[in-house]
Coordinates of C-alpha atoms in Angstrom, one line a residue:
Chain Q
X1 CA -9.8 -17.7 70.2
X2 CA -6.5 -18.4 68.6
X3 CA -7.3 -19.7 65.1
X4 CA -5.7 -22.0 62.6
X5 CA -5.6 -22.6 58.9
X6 CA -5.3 -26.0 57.3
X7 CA -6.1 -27.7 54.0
X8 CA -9.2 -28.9 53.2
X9 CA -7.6 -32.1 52.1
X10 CA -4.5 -34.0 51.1
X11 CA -3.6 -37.4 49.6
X12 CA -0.9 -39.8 50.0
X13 CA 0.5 -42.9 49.0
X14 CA 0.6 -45.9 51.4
X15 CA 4.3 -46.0 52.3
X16 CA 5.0 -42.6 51.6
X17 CA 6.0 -39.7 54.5
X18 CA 3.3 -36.9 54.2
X19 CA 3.5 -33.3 55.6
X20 CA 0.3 -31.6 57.1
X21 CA 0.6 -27.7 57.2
X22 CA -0.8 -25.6 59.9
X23 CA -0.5 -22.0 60.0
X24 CA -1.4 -20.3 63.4
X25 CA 0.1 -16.6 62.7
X26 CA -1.8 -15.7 66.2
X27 CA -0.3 -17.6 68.6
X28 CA 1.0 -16.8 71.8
X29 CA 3.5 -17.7 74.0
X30 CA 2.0 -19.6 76.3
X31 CA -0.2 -21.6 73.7
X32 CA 0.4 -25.3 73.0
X33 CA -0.1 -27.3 69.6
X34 CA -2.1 -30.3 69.4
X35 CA -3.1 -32.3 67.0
X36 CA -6.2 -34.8 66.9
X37 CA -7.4 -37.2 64.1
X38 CA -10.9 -38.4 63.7
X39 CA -11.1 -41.7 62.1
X40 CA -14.5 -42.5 60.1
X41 CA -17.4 -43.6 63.1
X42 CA -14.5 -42.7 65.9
X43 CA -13.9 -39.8 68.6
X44 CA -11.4 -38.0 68.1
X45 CA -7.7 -39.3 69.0
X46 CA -4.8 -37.6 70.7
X47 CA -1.6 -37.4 67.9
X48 CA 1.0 -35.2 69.7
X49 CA 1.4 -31.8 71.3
X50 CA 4.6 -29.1 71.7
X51 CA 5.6 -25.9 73.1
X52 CA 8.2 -24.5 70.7
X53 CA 10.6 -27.6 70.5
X54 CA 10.3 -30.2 67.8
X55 CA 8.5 -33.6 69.3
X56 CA 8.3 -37.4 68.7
X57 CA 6.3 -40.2 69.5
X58 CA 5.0 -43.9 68.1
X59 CA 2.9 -42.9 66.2
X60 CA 4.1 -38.7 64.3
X61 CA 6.5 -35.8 64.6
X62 CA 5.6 -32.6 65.1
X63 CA 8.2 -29.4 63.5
X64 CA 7.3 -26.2 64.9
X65 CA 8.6 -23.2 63.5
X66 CA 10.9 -20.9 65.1
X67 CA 8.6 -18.4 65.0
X68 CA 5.6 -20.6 66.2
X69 CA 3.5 -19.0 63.7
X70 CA 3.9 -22.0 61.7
X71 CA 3.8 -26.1 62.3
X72 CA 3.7 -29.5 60.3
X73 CA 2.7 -33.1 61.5
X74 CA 4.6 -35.7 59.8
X75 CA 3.6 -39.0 59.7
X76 CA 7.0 -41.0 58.5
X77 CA 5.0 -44.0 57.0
X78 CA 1.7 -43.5 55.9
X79 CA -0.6 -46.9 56.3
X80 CA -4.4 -46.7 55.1
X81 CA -5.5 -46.8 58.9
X82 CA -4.0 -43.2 58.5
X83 CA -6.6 -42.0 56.6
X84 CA -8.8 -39.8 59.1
X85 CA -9.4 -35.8 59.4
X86 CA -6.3 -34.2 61.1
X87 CA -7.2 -31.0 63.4
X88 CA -4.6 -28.8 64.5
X89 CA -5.9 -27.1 67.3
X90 CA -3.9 -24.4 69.6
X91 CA -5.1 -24.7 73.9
X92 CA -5.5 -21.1 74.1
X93 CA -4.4 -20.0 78.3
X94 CA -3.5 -21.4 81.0
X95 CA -5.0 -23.9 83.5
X96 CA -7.6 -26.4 82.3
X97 CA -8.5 -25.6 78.6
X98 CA -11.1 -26.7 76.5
X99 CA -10.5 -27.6 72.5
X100 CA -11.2 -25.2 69.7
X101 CA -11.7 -27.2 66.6
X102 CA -11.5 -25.8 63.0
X103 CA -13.0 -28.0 60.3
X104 CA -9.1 -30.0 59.6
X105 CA -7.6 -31.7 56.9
X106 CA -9.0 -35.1 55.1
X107 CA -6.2 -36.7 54.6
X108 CA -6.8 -39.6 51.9
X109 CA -4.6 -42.3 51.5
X110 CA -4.2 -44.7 48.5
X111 CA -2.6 -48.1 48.1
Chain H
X1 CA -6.5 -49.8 81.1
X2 CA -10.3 -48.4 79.9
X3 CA -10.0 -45.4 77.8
X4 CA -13.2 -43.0 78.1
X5 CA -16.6 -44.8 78.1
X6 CA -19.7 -43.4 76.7
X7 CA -23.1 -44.5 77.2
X8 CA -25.5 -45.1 75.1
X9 CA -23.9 -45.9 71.7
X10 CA -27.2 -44.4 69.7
X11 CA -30.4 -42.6 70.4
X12 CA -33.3 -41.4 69.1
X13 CA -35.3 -38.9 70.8
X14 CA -38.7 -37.0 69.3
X15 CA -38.6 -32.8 69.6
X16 CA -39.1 -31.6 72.9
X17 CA -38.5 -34.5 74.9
X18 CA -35.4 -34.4 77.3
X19 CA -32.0 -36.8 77.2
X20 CA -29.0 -37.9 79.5
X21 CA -26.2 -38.6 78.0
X22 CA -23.7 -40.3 80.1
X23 CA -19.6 -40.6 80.3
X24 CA -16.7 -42.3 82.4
X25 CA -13.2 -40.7 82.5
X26 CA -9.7 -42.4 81.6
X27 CA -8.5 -44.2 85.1
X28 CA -6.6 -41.3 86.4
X29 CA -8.4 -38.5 84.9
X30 CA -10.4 -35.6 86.7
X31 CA -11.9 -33.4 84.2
X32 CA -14.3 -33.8 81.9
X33 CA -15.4 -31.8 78.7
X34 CA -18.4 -32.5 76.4
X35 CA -18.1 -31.7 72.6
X36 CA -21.0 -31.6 70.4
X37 CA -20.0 -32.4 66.5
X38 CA -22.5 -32.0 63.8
X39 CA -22.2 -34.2 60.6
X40 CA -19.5 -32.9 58.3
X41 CA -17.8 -30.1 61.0
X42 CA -16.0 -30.6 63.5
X43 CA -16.4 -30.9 67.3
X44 CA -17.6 -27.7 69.2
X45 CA -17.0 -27.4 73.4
X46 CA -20.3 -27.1 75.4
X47 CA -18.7 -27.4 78.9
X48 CA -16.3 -29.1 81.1
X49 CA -16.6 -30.0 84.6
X50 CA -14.0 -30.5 86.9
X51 CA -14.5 -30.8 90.9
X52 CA -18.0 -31.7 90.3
X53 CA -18.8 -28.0 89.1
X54 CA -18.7 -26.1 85.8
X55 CA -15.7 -24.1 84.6
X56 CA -16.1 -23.4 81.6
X57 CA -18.8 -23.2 79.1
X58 CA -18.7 -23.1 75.1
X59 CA -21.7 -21.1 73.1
X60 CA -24.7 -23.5 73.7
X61 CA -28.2 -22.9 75.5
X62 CA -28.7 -23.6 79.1
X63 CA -30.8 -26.2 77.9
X64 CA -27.7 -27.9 77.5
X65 CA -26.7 -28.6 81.3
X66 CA -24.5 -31.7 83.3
X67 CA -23.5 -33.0 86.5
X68 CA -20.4 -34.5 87.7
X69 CA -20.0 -37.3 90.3
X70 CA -17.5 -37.9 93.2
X71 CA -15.6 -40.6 91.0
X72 CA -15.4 -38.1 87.9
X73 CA -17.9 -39.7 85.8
X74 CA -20.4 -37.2 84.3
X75 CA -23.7 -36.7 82.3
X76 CA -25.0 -34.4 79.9
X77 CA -28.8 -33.8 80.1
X78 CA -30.6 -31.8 77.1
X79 CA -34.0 -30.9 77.6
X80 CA -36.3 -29.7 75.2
X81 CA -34.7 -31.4 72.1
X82 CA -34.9 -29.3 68.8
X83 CA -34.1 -30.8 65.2
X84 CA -31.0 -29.5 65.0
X85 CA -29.3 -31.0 68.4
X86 CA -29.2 -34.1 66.3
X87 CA -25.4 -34.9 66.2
X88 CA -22.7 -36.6 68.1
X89 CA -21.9 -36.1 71.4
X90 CA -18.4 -36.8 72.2
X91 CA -16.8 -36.8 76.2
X92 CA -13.0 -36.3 76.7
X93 CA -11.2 -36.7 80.0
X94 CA -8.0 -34.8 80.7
X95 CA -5.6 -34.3 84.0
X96 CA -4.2 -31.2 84.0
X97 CA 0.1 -30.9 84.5
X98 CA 2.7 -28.9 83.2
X99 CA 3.6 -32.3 81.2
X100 CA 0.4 -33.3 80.1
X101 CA -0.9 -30.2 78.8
X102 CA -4.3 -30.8 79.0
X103 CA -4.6 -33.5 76.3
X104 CA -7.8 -34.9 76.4
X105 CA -8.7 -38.6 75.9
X106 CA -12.5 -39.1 73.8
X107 CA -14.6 -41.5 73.8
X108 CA -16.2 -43.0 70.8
X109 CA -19.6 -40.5 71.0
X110 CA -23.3 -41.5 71.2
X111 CA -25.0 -40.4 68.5
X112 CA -28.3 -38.6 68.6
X113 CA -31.3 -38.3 66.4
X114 CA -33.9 -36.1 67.2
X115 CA -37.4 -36.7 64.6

């Protein structure tokens, strides 16, 4: 399986942008990003997803880079309900794929 | 709109004795994956089911087996529990398009402790 390398942890200030780093120098071309957090006593929770474009939504962006070997989740406003483990995980194939989950990054948020 | 539903929330099974874990999908959704996640790691795929049959299968015993219905709920059944299948069991639901990309939608686990 495609693998992917993040920190063990990170820590932010409430109110402050933060960058998670995720390297995947094995990639290929028809692999997607995703990224998932895990909030304390919670499933895991869809973030956002991309190809090879930059992406938005409510709630992160995602900056892929233009090699794909690289990508960063940025939350624009961190708030302590951001606190959680962030998994960057690549859906490795086509068709239906199933989740290949590396240990993430504990992301840690102070007030 | 329900998200994914897990039944039960908690339980506590003694070695060797068999469980049946159960899940409903997002409204919408047709596939259904189960994840086990020890304490402190992350989750790992057992299998997913989609057209009520298995498709794919992750690196756990056949002890480990499940069943989908005609309306796309699903179980998980472990028989013969073991110490270490103590953990969390988490269900996702997914509907696969170009768009979508197979994100998957969890449900909030039912935790398992095997004495």
């Amino acid at each position: 399986d495609a693998k992917t390398t993040q920190p063990n942890s990170m820590e932010s200030n409430e109110e402050e942008p933060v960058h998670l780093p995720c390297n995947h120098s094995t990639i290929s071309g028809t692999d997607y990003i995703h990224w998932y957090r895990q909030l304390p006593s919670q499933g895991p929770e869809y973030v956002i997803h991309g190809l090879t474009s930059n992406v938005n939504n409510r709630m992160a962006s995602l900056a892929i880079a233009e090699d794909r070997k690289s990508s960063t989740l940025i939350l624009h406003r961190a708030t302590l309900r951001d606190a959680a483990v962030y998994y960057c995980i690549l859906s490795v194939g086509t068709g239906r794929r199933a989740l290949t989950f590396g240990s993430g990054t504990r992301l840690q948020v102070q007030p | 709109d329900a998200g994914v539903t897990q039944s039960p929330t908690h339980l506590i099974k003694t070695r060797g004795q068999q469980v049946t874990l159960r899940c409903s999908p997002k409204s919408g959704h047709d596939t259904v994956s189960w994840y086990q996640q020890a304490l402190g790691q992350g989750p790992q795929f057992i299998f997913q089911y989609y057209e009520e049959e298995e498709r794919q299968r992750g690196n756990f015993p056949d002890r480990f087996s499940g069943h989908q219905f005609p309306n796309y709920s699903s179980e998980l059944n472990v028989n013969a529990l073991l110490l270490g299948d103590s953990a969390l069991y988490l269900c996702a639901s997914s509907f696969f398009g170009v768009a979508t990309a197979d994100t998957q939608y969890f449900g909030p686990g039912t935790r398992l402790t095997v004495l």
